[in-house]
Short mmCIF file of C-alpha atoms in Angstrom, two decimals:
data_model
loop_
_atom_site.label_atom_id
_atom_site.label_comp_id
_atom_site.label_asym_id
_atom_site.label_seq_id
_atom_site.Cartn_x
_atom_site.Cartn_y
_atom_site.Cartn_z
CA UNK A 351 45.19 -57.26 -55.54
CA UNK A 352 43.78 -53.58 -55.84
CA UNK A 353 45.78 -53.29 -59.63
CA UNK A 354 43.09 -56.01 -60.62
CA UNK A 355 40.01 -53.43 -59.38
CA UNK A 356 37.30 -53.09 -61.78
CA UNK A 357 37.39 -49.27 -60.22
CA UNK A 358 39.60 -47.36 -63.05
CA UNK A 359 38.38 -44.04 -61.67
CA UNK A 360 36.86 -42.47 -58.65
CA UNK A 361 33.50 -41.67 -60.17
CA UNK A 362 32.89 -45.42 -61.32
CA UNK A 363 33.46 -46.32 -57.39
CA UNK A 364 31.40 -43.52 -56.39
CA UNK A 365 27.98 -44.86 -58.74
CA UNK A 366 28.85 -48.02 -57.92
CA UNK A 367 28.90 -48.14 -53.94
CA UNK A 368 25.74 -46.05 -54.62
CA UNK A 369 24.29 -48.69 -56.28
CA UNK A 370 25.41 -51.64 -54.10
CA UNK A 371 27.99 -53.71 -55.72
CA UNK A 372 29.33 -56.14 -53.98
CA UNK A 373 32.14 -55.42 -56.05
CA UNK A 374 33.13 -51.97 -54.53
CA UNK A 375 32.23 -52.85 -51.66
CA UNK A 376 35.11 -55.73 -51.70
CA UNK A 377 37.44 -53.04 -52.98
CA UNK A 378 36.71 -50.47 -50.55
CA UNK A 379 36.87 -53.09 -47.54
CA UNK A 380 40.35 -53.75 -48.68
CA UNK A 381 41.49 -50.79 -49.53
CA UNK A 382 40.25 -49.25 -46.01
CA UNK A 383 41.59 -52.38 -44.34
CA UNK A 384 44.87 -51.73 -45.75
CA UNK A 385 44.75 -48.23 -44.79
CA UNK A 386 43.87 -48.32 -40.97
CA UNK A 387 45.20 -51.48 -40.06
CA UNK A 388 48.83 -50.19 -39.35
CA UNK A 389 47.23 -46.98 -37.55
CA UNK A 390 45.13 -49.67 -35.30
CA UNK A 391 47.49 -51.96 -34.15
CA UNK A 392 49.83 -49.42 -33.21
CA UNK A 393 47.80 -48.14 -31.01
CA UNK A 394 46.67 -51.41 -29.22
CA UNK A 395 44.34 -52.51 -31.51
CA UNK A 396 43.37 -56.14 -32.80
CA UNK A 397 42.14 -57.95 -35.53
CA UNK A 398 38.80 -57.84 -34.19
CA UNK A 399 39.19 -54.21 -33.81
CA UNK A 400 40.23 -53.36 -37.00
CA UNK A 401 37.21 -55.37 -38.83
CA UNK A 402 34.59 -53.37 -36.26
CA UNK A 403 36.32 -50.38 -37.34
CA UNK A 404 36.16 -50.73 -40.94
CA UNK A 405 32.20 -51.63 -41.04
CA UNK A 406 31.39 -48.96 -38.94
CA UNK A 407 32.81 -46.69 -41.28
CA UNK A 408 31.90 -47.99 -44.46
CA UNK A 409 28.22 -48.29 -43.17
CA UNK A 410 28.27 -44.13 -41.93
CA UNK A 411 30.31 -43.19 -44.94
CA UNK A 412 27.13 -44.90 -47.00
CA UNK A 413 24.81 -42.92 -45.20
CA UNK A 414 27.14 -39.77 -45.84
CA UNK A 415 26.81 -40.85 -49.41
CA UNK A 416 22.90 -41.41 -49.79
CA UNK A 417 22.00 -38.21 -47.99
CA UNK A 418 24.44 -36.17 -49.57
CA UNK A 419 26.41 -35.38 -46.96
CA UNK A 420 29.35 -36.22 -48.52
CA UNK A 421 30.03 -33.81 -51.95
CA UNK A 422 31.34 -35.20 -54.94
CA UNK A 423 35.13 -33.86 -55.58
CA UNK A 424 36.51 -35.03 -58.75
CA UNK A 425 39.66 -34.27 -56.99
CA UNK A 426 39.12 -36.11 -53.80
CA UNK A 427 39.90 -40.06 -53.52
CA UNK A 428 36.81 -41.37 -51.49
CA UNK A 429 38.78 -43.62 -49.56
CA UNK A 430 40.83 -40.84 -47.74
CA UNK A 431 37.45 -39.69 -46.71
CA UNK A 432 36.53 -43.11 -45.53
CA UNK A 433 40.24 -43.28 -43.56
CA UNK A 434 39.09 -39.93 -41.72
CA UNK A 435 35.59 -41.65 -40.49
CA UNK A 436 37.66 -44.63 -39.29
CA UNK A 437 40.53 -42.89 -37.67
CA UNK A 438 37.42 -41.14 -35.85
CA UNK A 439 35.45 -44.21 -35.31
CA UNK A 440 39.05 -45.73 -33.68
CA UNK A 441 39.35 -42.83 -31.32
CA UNK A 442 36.01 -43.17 -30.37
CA UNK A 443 36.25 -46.68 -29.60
CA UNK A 444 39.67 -45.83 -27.60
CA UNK A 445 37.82 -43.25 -25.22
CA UNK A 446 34.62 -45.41 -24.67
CA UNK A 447 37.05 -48.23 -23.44
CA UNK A 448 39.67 -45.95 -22.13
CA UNK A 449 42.08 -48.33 -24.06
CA UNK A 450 44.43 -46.21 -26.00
CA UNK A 451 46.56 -44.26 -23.68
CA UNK A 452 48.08 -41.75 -26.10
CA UNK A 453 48.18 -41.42 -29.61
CA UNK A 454 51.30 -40.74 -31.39
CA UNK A 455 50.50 -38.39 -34.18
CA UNK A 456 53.12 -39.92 -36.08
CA UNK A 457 51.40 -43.27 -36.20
CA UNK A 458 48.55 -41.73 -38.28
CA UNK A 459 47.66 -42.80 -41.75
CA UNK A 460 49.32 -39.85 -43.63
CA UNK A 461 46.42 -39.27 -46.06
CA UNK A 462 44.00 -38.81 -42.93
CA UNK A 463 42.20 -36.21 -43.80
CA UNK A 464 40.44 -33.88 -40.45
CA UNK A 465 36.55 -34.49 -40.22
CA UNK A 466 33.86 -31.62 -40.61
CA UNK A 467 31.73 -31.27 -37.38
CA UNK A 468 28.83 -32.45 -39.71
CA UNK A 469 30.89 -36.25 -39.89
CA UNK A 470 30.43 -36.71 -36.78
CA UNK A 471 26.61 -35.79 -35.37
CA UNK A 472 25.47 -38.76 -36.46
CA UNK A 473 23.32 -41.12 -34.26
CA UNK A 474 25.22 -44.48 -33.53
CA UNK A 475 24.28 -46.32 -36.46
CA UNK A 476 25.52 -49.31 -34.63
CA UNK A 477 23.34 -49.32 -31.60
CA UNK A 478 20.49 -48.32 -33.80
CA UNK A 479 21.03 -51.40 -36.01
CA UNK A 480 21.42 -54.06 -33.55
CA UNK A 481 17.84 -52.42 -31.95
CA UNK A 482 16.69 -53.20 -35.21
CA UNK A 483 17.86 -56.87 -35.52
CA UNK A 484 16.74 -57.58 -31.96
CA UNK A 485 13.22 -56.12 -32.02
CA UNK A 486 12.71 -57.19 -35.53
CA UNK A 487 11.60 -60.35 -34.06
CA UNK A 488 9.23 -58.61 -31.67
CA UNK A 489 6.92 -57.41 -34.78
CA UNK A 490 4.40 -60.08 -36.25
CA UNK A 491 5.07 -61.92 -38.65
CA UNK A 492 3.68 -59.99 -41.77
CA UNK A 493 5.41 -56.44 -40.44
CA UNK A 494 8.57 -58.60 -40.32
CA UNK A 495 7.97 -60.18 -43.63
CA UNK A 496 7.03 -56.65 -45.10
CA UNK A 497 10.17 -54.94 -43.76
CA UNK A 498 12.37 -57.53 -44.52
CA UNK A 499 11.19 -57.44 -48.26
CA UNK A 500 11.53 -54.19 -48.57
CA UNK A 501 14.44 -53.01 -46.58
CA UNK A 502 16.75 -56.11 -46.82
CA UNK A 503 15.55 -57.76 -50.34
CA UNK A 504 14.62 -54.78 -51.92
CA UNK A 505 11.59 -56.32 -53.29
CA UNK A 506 9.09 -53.44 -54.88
CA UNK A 507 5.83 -52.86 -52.96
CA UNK A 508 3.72 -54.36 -55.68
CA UNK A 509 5.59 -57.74 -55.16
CA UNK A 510 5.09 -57.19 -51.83
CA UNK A 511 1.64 -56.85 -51.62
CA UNK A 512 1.00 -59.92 -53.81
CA UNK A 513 3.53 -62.04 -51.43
CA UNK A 514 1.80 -61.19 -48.05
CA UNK A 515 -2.28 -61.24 -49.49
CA UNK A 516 -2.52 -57.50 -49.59
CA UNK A 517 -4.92 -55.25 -51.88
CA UNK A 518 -2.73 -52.93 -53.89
CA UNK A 519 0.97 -51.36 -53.69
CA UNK A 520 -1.13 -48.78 -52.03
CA UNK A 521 -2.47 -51.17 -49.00
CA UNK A 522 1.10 -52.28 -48.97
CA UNK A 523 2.94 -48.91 -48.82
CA UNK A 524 0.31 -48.35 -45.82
CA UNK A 525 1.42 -51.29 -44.06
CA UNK A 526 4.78 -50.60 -44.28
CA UNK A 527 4.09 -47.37 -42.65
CA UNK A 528 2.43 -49.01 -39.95
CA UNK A 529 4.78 -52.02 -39.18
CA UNK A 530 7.73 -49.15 -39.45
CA UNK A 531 5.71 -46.88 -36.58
CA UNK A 532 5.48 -49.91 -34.56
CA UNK A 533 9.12 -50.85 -34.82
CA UNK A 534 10.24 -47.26 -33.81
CA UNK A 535 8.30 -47.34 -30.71
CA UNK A 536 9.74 -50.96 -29.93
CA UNK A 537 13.28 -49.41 -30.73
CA UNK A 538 12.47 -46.47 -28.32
CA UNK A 539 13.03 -43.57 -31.27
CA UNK A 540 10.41 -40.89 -31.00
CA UNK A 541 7.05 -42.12 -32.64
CA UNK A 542 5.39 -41.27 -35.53
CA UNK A 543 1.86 -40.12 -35.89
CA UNK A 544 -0.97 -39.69 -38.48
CA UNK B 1427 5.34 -37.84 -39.11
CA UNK B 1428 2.05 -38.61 -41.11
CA UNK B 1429 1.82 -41.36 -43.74
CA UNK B 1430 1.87 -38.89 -46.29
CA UNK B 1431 5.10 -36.97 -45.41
CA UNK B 1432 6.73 -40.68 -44.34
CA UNK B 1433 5.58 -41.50 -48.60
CA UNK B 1434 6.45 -38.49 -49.84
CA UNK B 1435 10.51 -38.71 -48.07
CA UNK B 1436 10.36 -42.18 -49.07
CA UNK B 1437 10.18 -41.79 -52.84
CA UNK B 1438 12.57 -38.73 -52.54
CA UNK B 1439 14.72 -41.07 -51.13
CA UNK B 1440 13.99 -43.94 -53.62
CA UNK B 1441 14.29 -41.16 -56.19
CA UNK B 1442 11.20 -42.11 -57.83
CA UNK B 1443 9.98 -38.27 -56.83
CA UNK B 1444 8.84 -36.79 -60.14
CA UNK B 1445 10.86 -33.60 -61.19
CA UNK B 1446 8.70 -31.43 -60.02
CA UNK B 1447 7.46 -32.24 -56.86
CA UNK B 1448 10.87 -33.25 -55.85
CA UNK B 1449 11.68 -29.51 -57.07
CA UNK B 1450 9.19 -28.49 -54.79
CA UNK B 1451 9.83 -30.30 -52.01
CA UNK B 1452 13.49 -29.22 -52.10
CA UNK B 1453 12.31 -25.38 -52.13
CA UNK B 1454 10.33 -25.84 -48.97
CA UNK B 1455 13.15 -28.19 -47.42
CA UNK B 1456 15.17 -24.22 -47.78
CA UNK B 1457 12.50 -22.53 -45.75
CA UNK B 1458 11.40 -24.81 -42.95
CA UNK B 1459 13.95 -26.10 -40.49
CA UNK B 1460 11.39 -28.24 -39.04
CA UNK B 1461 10.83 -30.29 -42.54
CA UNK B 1462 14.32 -30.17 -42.91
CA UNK B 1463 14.20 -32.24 -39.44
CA UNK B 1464 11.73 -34.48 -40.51
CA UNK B 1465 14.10 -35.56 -43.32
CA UNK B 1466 16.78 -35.86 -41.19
CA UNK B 1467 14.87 -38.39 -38.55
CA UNK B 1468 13.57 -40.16 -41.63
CA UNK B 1469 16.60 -40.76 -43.31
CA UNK B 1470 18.99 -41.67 -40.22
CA UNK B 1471 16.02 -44.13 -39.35
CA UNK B 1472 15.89 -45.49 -43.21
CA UNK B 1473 19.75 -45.69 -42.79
CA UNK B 1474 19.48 -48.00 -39.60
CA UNK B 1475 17.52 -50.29 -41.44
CA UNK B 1476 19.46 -50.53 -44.57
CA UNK B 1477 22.85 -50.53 -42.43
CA UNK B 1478 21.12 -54.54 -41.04
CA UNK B 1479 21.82 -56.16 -44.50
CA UNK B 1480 24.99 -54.20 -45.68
CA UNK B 1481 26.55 -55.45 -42.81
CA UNK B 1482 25.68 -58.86 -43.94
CA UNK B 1483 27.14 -57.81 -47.03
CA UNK B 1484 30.38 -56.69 -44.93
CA UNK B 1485 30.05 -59.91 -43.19
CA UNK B 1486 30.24 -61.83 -46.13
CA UNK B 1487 33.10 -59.94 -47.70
CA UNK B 1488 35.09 -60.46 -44.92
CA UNK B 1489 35.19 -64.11 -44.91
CA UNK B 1490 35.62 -63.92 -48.09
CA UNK B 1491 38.69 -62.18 -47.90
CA UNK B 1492 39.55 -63.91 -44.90
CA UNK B 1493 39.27 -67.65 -46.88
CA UNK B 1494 41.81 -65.69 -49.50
CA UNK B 1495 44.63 -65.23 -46.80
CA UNK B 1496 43.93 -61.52 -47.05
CA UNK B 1497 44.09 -60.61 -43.64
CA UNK B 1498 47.74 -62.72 -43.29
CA UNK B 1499 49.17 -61.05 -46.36
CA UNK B 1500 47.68 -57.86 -44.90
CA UNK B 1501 48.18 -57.29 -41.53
CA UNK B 1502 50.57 -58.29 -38.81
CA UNK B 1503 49.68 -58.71 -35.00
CA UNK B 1504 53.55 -59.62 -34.64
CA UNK B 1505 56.55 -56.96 -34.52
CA UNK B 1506 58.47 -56.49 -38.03
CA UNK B 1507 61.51 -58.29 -37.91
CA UNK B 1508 64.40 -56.11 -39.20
CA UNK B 1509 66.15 -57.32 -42.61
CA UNK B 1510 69.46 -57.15 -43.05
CA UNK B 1511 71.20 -54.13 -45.07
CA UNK B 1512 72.24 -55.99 -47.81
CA UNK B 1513 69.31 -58.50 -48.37
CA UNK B 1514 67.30 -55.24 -48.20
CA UNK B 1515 69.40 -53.10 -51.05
CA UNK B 1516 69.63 -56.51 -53.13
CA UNK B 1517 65.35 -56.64 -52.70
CA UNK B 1518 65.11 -53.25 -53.75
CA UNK B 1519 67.23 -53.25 -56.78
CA UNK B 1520 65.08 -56.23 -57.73
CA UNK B 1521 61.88 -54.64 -56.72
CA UNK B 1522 62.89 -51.19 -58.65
CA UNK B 1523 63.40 -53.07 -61.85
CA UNK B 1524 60.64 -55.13 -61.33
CA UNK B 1525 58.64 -51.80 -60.94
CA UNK B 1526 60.02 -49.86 -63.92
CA UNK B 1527 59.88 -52.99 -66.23
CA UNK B 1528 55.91 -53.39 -65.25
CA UNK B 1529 55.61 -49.69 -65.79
CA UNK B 1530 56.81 -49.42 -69.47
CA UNK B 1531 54.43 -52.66 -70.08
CA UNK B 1532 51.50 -51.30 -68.04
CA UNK B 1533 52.46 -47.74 -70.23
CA UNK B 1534 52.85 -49.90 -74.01
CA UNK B 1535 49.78 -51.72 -73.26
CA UNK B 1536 47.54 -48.92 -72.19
CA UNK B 1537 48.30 -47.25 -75.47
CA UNK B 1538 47.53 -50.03 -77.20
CA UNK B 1539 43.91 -50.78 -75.48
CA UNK B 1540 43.14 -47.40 -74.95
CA UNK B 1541 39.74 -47.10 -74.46
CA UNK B 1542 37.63 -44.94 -76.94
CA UNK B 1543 36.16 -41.93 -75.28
CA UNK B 1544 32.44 -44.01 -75.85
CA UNK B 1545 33.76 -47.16 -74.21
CA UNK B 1546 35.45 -44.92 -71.09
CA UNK B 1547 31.68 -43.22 -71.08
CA UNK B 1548 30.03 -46.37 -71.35
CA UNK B 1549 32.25 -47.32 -68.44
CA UNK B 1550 31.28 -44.87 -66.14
CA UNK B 1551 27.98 -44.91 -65.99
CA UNK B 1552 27.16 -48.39 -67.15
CA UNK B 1553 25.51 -50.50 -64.57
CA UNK B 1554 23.45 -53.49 -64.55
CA UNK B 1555 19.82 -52.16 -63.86
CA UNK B 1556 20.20 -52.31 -59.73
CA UNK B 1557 17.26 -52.10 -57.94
CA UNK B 1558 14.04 -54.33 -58.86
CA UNK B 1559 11.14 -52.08 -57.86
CA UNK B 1560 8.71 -51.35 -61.06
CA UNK B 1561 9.23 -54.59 -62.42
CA UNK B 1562 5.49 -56.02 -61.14
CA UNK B 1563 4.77 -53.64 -63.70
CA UNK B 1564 5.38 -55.89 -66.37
CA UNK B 1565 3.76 -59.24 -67.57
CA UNK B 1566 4.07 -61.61 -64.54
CA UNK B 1567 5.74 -64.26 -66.56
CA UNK B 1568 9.02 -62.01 -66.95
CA UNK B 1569 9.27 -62.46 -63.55
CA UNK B 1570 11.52 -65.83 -63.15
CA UNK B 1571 13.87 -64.12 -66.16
CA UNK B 1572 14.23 -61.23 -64.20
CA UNK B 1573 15.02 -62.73 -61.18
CA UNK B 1574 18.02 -64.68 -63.22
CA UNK B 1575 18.82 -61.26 -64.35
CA UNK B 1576 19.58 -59.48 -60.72
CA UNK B 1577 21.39 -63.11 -59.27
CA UNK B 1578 23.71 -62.21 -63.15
CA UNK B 1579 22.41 -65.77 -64.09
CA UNK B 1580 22.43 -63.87 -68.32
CA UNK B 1581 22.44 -66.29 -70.07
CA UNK B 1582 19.63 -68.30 -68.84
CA UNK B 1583 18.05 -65.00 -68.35
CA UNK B 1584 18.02 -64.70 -71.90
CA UNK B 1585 16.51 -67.71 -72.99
CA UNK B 1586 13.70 -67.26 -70.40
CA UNK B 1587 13.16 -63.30 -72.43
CA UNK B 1588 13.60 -64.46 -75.56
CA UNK B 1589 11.14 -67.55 -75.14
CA UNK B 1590 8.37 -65.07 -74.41
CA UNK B 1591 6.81 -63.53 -77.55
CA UNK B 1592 8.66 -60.14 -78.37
CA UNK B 1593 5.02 -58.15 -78.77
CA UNK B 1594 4.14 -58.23 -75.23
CA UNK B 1595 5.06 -55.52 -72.98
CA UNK B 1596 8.77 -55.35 -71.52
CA UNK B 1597 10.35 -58.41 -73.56
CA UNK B 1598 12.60 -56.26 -75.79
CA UNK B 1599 13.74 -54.17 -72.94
CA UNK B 1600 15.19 -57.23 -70.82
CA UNK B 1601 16.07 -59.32 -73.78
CA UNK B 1602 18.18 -55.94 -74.23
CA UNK B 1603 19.24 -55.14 -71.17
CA UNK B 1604 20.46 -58.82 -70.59
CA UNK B 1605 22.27 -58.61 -74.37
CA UNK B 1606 24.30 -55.22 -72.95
CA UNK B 1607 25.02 -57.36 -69.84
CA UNK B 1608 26.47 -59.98 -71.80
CA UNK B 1609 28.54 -57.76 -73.99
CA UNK B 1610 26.20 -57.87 -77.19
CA UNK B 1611 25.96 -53.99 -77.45
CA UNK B 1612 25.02 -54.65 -81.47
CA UNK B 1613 21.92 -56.80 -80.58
CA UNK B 1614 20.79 -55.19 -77.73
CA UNK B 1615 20.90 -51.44 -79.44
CA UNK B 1616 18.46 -54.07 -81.66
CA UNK B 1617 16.47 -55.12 -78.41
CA UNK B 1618 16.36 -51.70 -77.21
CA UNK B 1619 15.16 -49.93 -80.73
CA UNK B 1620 12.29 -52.66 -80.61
CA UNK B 1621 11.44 -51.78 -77.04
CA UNK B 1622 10.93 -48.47 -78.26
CA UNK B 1623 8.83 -48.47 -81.42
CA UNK B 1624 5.56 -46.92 -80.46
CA UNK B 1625 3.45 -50.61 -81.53
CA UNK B 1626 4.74 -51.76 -77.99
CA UNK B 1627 2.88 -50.10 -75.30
CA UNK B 1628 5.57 -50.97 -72.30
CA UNK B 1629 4.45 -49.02 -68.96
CA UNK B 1630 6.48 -45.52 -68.95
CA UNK B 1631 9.16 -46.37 -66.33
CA UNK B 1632 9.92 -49.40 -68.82
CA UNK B 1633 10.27 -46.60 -71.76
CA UNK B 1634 12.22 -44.22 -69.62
CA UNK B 1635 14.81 -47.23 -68.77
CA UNK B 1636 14.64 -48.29 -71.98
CA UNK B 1637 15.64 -45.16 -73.59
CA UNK B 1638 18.60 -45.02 -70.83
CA UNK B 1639 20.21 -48.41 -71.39
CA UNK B 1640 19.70 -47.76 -75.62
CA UNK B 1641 22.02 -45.26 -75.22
CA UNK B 1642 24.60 -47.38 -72.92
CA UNK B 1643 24.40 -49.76 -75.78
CA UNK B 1644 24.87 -47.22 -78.27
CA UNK B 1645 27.74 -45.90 -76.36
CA UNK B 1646 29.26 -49.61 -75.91
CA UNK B 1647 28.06 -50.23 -79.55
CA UNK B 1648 31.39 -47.46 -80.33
CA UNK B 1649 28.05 -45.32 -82.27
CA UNK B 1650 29.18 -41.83 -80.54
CA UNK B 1651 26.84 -40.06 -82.80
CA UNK B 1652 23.80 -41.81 -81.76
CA UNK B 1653 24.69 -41.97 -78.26
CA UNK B 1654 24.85 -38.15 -77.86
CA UNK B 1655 21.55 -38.04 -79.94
CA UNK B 1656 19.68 -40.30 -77.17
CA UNK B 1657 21.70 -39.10 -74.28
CA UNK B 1658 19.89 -35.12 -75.21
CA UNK B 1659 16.49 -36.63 -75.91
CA UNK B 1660 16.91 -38.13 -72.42
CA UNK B 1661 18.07 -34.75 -70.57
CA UNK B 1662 15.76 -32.77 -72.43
CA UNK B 1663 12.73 -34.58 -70.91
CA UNK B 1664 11.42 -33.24 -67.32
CA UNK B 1665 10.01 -36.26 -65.93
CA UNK B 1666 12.88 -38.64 -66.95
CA UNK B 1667 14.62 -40.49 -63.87
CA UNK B 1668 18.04 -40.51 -66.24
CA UNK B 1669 18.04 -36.90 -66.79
CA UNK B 1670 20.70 -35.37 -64.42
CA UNK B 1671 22.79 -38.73 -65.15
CA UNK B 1672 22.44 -37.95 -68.49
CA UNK B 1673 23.59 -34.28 -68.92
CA UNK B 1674 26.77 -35.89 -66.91
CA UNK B 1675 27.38 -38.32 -69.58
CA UNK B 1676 27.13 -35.54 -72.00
CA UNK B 1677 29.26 -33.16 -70.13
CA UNK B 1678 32.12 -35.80 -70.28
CA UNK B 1679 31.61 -36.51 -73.78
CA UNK B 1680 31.86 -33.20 -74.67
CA UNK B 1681 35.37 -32.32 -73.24
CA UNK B 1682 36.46 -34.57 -76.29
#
């Protein structure tokens, strides 16, 4: 399956999960899936599990990967990174549910490499996003509309503006601002002001 | 955080900062650990909100995968069952010389499609043009082409570009940006040319992308020399989004 990857080197992955192609995305999924899988169900883990696992990592390694918190080795194969944040993300999991009673150092993945201290002071992306989803429907309907253009279509703020009756890409960028002030206070993060 | 600071992160983010004021903002991000914070909050809240439709995009991979058997062929909630000795050395004299015939083809035909060091280029940074903010920018009837373009619908795309009238604003750069899609490097190094000639007055972030994709087409085109020629014009210009991306391409393509 992977021999048939578009993905000849690391850098081409690297642009193109930066750029949101499905098509890395698909590789990486497998790829990580393949990876972890083993190390999961050894350790008690299911199915279920192991797809939780691997879109909780791919989503924080993305964020590592915006905000530059992961650097660019030409050297390094991304998805040994992305087996670290999972083997983390797995352990995690195990202590919240007090599930995995030991784990058997030989059962890791043997290209795990150790996480930094900064790969792991994230917030919980996952709480934060299902906050999201929930009190997205709490908003009205244009500060719905307008975040969901922007954030989930990635429409520009000029189409925006035309689509919901506002002014300018100005008006709209102001709205945006507004609805997104709105939805952190709904969410419960600490608020924004002018 | 004020609506200014929340618009100023927000294009540093988008990376539609100019230069210098992203220059700027970078120096002062070094001196004030409270800016630095700012950032921080901004982008882990930016992140929660773009994490909502990639996993969607997760979601939809999955049963993808999961409609292909991958997750059978991949995984196993049952115990391994032990194979016997000798099935097992049989399998693995089979799979060795399955392994070491595939490698001398996989070797012969890499040798024989090697890729030039303009095509590997070409294949590194190449990318359809991802994100559709700056568009509006453009005549509102490019708009249903456009939106062809981003679903990778080319070649009806194309007809909707090329039935617009090549003078107006923008039509060369999409007619060439959909001719690179569709492996026409010749004709859209064409397109792009056009999109460039200083008759057309196409709004700057149209030029700047322009300028970018003429030399991916230049670079798919297998025309090396002309490639490196645009690639410097584009790193040598301050304001240009493609700058830093472009003084890559030309690092790699000098190690030939």
């Amino acid at each position: 399956m992977l021999a048939s990857s578009p993905f000849t080197n690391q850098q081409l992955l690297y642009r193109s999960l930066l750029a949101g192609e499905d098509a890395a995305f698909e590789y990486l999924y497998r790829l990580l899936y393949q990876r972890i899988s083993g190390y999961i169900f050894a350790s008690g883990g299911t199915r279920d599990d192991t797809k939780h696992v691997v879109h909780e990592s791919i989503i924080t390694f993305l964020f590592n990967l915006h905000y530059e918190k992961y650097q660019w080795r030409e050297e390094a194969e991304l998805a040994t990174y992305v087996v670290s944040i999972a083997r983390h993300k797995w352990s995690e999991m195990g202590r919240q549910a007090t599930r995995i009673v030991s784990l058997d150092l030989t059962t890791l993945p043997p290209d795990a490499e150790p996480m930094s201290e900064n790969d792991t002071d994230e917030p919980d992306f996952e709480q934060r996003r299902l906050l999201v989803d929930q009190n997205m429907k709490l908003l009205g309907d244009k500060c719905r509309t307008c975040i969901d253009l922007f954030y989930f279509q990635k429409k520009s703020m000029q189409e925006i503006a035309a689509h919901l009756g506002w002014a300018n890409e100005d008006v709209a960028k102001k709205e945006k601002y507004r609805c997104l002030r709105k939805l952190r206070l709904l969410i419960g993060l600490r608020p924004w002001n002018d | 955080m004020t609506y200014d600071q929340f618009d100023l992160f927000d294009q540093y983010t988008n990376k539609t900062l100019p230069d210098a004021k992203r220059q700027a903002l970078e120096d002062q991000l070094r001196d004030d650990p409270a800016l630095r914070d700012s950032l921080r909050d901004y982008q882990q809240f930016r992140h929660s909100l773009d994490a909502v439709p990639l996993n969607r995009q997760l979601n939809r991979i999955h049963d993808r995968l999961a409609a292909q058997g991958f997750f059978d062929e991949n995984t196993s909630d049952r115990p391994p069952v032990p194979l016997s000795s000798s099935f097992r050395r049989r399998r693995l004299v089979l799979v060795s010389s399955v392994v070491v015939l595939a490698g001398l083809l996989i070797g012969a035909g890499y040798w024989l499609t090697k890729p030039t060091l303009a095509e590997q280029t070409f294949l590194t940074y190449y990318q359809p043009e991802p994100v559709a903010r700056g568009e509006m920018a453009c005549s509102p009837g490019l708009l249903p082409g456009i939106q062809l373009y981003r679903t990778q619908q080319y070649e009806p795309a194309l007809q909707q570009f090329t039935a617009l009238s090549a003078s107006q604003p923008c039509v060369s750069y999409y007619v060439g940006l959909t001719q690179l899609a569709t492996d026409q490097p010749e004709l859209a190094v064409h397109s792009l040319e056009s999109a460039l000639k200083p008759a057309i007055t196409s709004p700057p972030l149209i030029r700047q992308k322009a300028e970018w994709y003429l030399a991916m087409a230049y670079l798919k085109a297998n025309q090396l020399t002309k490639a490196k020629s645009q690639l410097i014009r584009i790193a040598q210009q301050p304001d240009q989004p493609f700058r830093n991306v472009a003084q890559q391409a030309l690092a790699d393509l000098s190690h030939d």
